[in-house]
PDB file of C-alpha atoms in Angstrom:
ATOM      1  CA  UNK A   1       0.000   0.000   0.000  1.00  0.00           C
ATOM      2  CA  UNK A   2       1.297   3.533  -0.803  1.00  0.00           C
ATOM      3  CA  UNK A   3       0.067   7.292  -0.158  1.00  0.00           C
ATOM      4  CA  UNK A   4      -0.385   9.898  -3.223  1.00  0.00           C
ATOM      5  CA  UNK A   5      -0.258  13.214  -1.972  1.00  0.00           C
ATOM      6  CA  UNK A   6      -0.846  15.644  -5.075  1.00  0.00           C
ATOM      7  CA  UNK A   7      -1.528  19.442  -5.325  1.00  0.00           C
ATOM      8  CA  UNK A   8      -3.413  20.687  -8.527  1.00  0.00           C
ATOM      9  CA  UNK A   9      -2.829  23.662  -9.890  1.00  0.00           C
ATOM     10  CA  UNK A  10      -5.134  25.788 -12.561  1.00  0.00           C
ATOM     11  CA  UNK A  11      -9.171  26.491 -12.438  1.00  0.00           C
ATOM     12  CA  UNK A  12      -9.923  23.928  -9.670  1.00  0.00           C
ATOM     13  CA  UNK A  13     -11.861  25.670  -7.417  1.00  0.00           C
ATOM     14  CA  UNK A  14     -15.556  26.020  -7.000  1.00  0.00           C
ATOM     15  CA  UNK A  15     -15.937  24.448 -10.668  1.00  0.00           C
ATOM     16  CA  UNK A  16     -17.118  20.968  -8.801  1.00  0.00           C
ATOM     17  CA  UNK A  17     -13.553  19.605  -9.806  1.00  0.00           C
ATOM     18  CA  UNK A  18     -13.040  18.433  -5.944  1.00  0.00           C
ATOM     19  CA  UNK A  19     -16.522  15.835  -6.869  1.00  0.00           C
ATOM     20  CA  UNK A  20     -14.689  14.833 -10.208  1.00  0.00           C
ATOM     21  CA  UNK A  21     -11.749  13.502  -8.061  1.00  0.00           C
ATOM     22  CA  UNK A  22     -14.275  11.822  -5.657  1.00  0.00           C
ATOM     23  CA  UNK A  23     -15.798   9.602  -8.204  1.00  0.00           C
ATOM     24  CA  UNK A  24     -12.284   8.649  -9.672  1.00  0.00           C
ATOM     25  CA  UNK A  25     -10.724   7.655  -6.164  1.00  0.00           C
ATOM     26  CA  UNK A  26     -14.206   5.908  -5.007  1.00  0.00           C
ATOM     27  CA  UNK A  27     -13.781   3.738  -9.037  1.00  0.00           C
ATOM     28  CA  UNK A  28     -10.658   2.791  -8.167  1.00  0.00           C
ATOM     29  CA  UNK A  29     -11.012   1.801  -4.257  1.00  0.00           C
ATOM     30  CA  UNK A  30      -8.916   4.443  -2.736  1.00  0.00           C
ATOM     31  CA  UNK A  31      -9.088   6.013   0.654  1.00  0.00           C
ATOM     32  CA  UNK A  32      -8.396   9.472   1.176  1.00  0.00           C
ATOM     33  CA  UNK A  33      -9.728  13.039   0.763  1.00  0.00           C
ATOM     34  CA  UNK A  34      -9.607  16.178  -1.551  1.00  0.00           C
ATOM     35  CA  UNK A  35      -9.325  19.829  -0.632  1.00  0.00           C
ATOM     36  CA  UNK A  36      -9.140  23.557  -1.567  1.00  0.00           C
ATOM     37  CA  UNK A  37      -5.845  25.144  -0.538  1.00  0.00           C
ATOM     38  CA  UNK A  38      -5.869  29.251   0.167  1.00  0.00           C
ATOM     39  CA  UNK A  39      -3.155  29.764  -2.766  1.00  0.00           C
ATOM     40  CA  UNK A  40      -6.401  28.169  -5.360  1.00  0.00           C
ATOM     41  CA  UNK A  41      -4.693  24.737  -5.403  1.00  0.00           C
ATOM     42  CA  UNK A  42      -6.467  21.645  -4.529  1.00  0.00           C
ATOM     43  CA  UNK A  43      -5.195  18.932  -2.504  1.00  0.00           C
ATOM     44  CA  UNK A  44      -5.076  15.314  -2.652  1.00  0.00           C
ATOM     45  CA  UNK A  45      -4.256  12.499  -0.505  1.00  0.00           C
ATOM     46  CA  UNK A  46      -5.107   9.080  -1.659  1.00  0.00           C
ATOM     47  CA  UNK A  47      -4.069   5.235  -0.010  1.00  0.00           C
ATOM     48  CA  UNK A  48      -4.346   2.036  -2.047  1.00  0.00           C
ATOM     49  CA  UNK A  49      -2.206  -0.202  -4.557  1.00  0.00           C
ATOM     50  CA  UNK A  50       0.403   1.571  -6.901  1.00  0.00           C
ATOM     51  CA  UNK A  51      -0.939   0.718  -9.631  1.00  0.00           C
ATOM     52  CA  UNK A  52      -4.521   2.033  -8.851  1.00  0.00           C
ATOM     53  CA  UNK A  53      -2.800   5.271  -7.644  1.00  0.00           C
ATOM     54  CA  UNK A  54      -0.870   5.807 -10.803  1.00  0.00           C
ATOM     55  CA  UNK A  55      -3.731   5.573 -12.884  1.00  0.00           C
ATOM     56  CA  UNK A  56      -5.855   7.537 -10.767  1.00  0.00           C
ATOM     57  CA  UNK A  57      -2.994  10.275 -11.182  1.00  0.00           C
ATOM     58  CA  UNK A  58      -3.124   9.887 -14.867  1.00  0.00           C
ATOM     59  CA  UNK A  59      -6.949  10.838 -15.069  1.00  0.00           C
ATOM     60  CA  UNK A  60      -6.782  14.379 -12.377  1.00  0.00           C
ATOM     61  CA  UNK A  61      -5.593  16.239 -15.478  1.00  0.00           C
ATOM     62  CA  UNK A  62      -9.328  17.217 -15.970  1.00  0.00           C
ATOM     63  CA  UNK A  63     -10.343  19.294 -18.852  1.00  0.00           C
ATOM     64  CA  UNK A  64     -13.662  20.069 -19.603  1.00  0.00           C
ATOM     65  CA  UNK A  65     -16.267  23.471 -19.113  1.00  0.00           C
ATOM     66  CA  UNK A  66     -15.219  24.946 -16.349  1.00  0.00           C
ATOM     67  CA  UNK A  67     -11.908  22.663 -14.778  1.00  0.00           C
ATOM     68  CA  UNK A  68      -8.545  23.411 -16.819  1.00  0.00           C
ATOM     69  CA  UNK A  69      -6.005  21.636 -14.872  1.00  0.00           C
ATOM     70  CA  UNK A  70      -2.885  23.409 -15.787  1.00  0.00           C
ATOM     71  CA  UNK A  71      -0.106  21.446 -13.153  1.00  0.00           C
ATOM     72  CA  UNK A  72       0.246  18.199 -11.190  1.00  0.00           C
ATOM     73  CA  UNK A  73       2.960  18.206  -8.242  1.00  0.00           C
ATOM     74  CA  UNK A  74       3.120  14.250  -6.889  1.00  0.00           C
ATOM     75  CA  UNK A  75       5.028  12.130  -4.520  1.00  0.00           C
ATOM     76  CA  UNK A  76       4.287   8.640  -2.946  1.00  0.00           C
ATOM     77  CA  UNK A  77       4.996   7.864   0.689  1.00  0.00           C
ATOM     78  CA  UNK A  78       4.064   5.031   2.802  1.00  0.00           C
ATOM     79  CA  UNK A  79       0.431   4.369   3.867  1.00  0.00           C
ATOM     80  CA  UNK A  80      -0.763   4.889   7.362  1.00  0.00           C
ATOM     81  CA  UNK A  81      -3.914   3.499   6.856  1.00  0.00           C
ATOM     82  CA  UNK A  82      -5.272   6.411   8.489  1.00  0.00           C
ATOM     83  CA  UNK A  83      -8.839   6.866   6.243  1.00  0.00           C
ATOM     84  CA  UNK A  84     -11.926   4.844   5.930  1.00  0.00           C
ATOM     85  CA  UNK A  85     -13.637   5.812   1.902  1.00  0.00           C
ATOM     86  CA  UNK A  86     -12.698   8.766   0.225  1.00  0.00           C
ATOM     87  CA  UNK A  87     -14.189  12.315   0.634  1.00  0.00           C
ATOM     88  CA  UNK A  88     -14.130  16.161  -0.460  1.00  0.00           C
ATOM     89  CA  UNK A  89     -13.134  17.913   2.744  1.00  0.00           C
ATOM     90  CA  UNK A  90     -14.783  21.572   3.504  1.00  0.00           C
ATOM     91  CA  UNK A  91     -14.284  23.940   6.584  1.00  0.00           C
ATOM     92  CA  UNK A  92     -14.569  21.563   9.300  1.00  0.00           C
ATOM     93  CA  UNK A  93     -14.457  18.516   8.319  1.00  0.00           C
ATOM     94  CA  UNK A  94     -17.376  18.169   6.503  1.00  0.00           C
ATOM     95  CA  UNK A  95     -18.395  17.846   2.871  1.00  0.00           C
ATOM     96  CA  UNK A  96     -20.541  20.060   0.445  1.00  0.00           C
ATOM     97  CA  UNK A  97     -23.320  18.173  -1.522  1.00  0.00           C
ATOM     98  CA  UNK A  98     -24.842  21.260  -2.757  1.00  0.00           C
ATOM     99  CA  UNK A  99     -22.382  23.114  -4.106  1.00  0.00           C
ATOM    100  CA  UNK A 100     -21.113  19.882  -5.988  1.00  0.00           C
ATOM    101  CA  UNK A 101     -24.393  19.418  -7.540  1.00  0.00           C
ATOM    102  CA  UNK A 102     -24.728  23.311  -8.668  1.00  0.00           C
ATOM    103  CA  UNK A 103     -21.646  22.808 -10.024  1.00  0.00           C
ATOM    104  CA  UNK A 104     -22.894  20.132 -12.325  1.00  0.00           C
ATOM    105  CA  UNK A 105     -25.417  21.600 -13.237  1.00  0.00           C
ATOM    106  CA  UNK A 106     -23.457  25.028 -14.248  1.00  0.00           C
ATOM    107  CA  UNK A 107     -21.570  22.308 -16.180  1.00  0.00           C
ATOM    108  CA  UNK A 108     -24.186  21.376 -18.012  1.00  0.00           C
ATOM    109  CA  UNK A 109     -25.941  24.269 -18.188  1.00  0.00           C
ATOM    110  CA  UNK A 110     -22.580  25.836 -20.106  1.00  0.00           C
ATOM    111  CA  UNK A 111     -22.750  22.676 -22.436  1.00  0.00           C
ATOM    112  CA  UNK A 112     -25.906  23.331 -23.415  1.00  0.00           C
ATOM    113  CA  UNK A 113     -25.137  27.122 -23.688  1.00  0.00           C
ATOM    114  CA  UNK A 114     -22.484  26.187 -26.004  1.00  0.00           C
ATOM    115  CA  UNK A 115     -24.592  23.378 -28.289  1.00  0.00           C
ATOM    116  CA  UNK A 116     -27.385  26.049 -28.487  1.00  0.00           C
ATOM    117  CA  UNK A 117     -24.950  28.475 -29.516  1.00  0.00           C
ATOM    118  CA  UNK A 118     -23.434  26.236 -31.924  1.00  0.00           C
ATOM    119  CA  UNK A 119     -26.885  25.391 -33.689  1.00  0.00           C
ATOM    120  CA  UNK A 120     -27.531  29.444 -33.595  1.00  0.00           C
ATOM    121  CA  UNK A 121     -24.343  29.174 -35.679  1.00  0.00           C
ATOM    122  CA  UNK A 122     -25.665  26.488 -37.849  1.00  0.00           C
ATOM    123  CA  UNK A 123     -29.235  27.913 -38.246  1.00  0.00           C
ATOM    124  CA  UNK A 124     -27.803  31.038 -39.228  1.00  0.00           C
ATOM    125  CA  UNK A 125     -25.348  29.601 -41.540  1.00  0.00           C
ATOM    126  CA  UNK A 126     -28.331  27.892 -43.386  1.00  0.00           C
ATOM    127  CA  UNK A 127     -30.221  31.060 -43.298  1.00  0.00           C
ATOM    128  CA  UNK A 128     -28.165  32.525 -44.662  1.00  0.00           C
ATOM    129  CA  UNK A 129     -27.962  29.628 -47.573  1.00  0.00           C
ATOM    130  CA  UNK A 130     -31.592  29.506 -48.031  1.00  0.00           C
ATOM    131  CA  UNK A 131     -31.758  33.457 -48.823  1.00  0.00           C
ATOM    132  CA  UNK A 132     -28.654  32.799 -51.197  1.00  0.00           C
ATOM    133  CA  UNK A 133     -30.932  29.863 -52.829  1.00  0.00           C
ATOM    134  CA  UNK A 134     -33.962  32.575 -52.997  1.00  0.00           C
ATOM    135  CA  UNK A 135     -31.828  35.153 -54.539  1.00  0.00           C
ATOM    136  CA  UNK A 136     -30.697  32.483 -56.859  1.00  0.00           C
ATOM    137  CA  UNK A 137     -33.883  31.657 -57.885  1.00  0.00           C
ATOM    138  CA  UNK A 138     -34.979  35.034 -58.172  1.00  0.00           C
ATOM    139  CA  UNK A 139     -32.097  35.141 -60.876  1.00  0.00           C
ATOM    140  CA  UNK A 140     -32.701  32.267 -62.707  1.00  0.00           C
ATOM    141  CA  UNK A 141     -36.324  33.411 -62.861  1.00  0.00           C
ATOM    142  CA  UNK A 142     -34.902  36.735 -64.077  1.00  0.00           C
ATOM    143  CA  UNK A 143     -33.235  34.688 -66.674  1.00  0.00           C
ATOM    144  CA  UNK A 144     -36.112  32.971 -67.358  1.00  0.00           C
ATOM    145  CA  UNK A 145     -38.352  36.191 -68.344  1.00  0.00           C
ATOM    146  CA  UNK A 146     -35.959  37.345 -70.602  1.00  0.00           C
ATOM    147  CA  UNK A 147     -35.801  34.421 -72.579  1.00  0.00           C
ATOM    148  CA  UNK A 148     -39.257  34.308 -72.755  1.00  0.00           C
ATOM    149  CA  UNK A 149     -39.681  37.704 -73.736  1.00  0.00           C
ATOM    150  CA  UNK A 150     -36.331  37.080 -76.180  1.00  0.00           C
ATOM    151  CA  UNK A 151     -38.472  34.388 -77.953  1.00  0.00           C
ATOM    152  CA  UNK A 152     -41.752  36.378 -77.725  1.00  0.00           C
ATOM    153  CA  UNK A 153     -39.501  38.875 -79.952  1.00  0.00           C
ATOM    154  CA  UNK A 154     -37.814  35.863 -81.981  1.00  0.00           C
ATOM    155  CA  UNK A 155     -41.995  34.952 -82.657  1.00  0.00           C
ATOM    156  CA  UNK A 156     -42.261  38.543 -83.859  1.00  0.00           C
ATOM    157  CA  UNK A 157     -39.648  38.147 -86.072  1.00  0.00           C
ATOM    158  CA  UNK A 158     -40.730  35.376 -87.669  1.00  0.00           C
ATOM    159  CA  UNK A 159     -44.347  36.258 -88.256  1.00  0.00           C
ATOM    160  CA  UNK A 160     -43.032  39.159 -89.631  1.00  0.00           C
ATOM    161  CA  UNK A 161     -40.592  37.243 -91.884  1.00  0.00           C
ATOM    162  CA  UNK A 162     -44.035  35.158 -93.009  1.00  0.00           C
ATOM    163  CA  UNK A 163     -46.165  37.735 -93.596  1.00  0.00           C
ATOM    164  CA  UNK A 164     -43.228  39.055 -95.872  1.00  0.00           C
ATOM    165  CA  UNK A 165     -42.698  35.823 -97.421  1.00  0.00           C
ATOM    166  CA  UNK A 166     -46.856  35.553 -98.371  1.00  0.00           C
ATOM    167  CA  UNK A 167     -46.574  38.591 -99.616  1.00  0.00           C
ATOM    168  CA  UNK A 168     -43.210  37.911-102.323  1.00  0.00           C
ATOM    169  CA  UNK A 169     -45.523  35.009-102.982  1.00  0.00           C
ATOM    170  CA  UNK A 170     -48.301  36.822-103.460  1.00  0.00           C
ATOM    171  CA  UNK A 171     -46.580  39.096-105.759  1.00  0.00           C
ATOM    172  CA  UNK A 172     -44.708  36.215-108.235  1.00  0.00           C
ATOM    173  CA  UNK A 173     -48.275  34.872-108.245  1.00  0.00           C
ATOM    174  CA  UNK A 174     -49.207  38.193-110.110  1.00  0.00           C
ATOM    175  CA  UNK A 175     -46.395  38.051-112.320  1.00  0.00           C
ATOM    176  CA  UNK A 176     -47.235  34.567-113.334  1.00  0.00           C
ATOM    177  CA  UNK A 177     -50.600  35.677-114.042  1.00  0.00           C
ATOM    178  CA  UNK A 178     -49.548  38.555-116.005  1.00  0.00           C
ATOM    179  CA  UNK A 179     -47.087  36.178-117.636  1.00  0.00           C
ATOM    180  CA  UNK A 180     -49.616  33.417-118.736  1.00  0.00           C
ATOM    181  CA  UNK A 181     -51.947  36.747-120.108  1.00  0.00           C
ATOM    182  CA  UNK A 182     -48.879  38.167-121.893  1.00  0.00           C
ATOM    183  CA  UNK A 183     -48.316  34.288-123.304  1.00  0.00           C
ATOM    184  CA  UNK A 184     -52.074  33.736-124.187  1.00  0.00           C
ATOM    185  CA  UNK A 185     -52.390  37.593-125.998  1.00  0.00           C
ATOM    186  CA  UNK A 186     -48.884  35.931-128.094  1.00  0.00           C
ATOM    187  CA  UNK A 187     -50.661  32.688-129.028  1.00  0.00           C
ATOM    188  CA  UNK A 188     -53.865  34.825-129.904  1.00  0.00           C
ATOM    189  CA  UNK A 189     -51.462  37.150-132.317  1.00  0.00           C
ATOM    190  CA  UNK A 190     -49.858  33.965-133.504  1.00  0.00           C
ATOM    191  CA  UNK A 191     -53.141  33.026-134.833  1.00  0.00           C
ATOM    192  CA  UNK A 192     -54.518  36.074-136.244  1.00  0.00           C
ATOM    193  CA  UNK A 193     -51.264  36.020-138.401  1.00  0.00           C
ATOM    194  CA  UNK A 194     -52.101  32.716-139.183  1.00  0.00           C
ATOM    195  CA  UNK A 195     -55.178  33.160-140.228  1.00  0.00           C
ATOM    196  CA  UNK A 196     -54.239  36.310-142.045  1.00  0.00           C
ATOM    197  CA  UNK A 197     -51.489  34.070-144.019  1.00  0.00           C
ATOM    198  CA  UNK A 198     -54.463  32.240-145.051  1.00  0.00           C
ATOM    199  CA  UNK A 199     -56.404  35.318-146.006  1.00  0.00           C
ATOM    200  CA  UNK A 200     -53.594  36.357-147.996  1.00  0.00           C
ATOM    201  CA  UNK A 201     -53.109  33.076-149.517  1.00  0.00           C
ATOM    202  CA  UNK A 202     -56.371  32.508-150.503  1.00  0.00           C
ATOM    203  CA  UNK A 203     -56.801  36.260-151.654  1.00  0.00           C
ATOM    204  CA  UNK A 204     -53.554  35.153-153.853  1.00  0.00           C
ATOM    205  CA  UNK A 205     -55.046  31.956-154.747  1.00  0.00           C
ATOM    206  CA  UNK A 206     -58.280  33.487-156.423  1.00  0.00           C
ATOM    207  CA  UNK A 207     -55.923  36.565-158.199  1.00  0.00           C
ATOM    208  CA  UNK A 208     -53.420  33.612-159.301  1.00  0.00           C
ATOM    209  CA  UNK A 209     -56.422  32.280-161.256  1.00  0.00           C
ATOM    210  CA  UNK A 210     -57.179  35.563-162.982  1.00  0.00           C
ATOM    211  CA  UNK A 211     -53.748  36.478-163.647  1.00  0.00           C
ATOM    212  CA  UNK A 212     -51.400  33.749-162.924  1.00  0.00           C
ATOM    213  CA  UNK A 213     -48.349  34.455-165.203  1.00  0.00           C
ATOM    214  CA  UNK A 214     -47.926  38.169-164.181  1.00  0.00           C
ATOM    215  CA  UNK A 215     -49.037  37.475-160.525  1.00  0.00           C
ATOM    216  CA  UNK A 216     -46.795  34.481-159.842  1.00  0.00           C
ATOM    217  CA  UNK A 217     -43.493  36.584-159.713  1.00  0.00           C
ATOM    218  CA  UNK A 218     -45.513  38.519-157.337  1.00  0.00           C
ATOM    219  CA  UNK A 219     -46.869  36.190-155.283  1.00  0.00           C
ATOM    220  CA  UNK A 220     -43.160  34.220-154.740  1.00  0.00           C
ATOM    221  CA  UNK A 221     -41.588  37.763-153.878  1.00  0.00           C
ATOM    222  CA  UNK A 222     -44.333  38.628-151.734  1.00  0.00           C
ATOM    223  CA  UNK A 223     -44.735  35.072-150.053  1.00  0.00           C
ATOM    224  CA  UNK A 224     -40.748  35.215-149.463  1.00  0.00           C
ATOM    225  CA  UNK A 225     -41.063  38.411-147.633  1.00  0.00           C
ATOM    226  CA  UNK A 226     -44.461  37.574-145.482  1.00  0.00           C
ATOM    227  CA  UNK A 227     -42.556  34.120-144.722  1.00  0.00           C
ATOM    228  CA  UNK A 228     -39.387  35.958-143.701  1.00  0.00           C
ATOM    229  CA  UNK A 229     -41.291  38.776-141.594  1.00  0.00           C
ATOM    230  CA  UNK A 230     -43.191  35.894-140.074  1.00  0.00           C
ATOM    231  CA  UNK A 231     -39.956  33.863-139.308  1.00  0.00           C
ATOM    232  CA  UNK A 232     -38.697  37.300-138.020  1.00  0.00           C
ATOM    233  CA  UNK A 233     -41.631  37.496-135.960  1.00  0.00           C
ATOM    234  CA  UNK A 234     -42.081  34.011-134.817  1.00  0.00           C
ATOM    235  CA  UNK A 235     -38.698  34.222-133.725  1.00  0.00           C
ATOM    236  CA  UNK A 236     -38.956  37.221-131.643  1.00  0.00           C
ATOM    237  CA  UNK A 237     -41.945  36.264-130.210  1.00  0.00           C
ATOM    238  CA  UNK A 238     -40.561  33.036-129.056  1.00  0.00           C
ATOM    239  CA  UNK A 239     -37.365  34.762-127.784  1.00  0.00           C
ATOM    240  CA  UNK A 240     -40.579  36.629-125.849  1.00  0.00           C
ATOM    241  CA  UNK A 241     -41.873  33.846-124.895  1.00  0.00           C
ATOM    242  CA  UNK A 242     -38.971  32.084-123.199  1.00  0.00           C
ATOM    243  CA  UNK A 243     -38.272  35.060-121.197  1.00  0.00           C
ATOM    244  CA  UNK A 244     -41.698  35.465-120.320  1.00  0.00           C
ATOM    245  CA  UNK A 245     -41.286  31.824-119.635  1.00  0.00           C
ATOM    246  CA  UNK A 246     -37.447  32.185-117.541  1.00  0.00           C
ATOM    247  CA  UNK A 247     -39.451  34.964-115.583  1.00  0.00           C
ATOM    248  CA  UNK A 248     -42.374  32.769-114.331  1.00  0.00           C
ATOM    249  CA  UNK A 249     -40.051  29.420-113.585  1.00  0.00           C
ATOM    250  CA  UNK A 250     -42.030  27.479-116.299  1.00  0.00           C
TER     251      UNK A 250
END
């Protein structure tokens, strides 16, 4: 059996860290007590097997809300056998309940302080994200008018481009029109000449018979010219006619 005797240095007093080392010393079966010193250490003076005491020693280095053990100073002596259990010592011998619990319960009340102020954090953190998603969408729905309205305008366009077409259409329509009445006026003058040949020709025909011999000379050179005004003719009007023709597309 050996004696720890330790003094604890850092925030150790009145932040329940005299109950901490209570617990410890009563899990590992040790006999002893814990106190506040006047110069804000805390004392302890524990009996029991070495190797409980050592790792009892390892776990006073408390950390946590309000206990921030800075310094352990140790030694091990004999054991006098001197203590029955373990306990927090006050002014006079006795020990404080009360203030071990409120300090617990400041303990946890500071935990919870913290975890609410942590969600604060989060909440306002995804706030914060939700307004950046609205202004988003407030963009993209920004975006969205505009190409609407851009293709309300393309729409435009192209009606416009249609009505412009129907009327171009509209327009060759009347030149094909006036194309096929230039063509049929043609084949009408085609056949008044024709028939006007045959006028001639029988006009010829009946002054042949009453004077053949002096009219025959007469009728060749005339015939020769009618035939090559005609040909003239015919092949002007036909030069006509395929432009009239290359005009329409026919």
């Amino acid at each position: 059996m050996l004696r720890l005797t330790a003094f604890i240095s850092g925030m150790v007093q009145k932040t329940g860290y005299r109950a901490n080392v209570v617990i410890l010393a009563n899990a590992f079966g040790l006999q002893g007590y814990v106190q506040n010193l006047p110069n804000g250490k805390v004392k302890v003076v524990a009996e029991g097997e070495q190797t409980d005491l050592e790792r009892f020693l390892s776990c006073l280095s408390i950390k946590d809300a309000l206990i921030d053990v800075q310094s352990i100073e140790n030694e091990y002596t004999a054991a006098t056998g001197d203590f029955i259990g373990f306990e927090k010592m006050v002014s006079g011998g006795e020990t404080d309940q009360r203030l071990d619990k409120a300090a617990d319960l400041l303990k946890d009340l500071i935990v919870v302080s913290k975890e609410i102020v942590v969600e604060l954090k989060g909440s306002r953190e995804d706030i914060k994200g939700v307004r950046d998603e609205v202004k988003g969408a407030r963009d993209d729905i920004k975006g969205v008018r505009d190409e609407v309205k851009g293709a309300r305008d393309d729409i435009k366009g192209v009606r416009d481009e249609v009505k412009g077409a129907r009327d171009d259409i509209k327009g060759v329509r009347d030149e094909v029109k006036g194309a096929r009445d230039d063509i049929k006026g043609v084949h009408e003058a085609v056949q008044n000449v024709c028939q006007a040949v045959n006028n001639i020709g029988e006009i010829l025909a009946e002054k042949i018979d009453d004077a053949r011999d002096e009219v025959i000379s007469e009728v060749k050179e005339l015939r020769c010219d009618l035939r090559d005004d005609l040909k003239e003719r015919l092949i002007r009007m036909e030069a006509d006619v395929s432009q009239i023709k290359a005009k329409c597309g026919l």
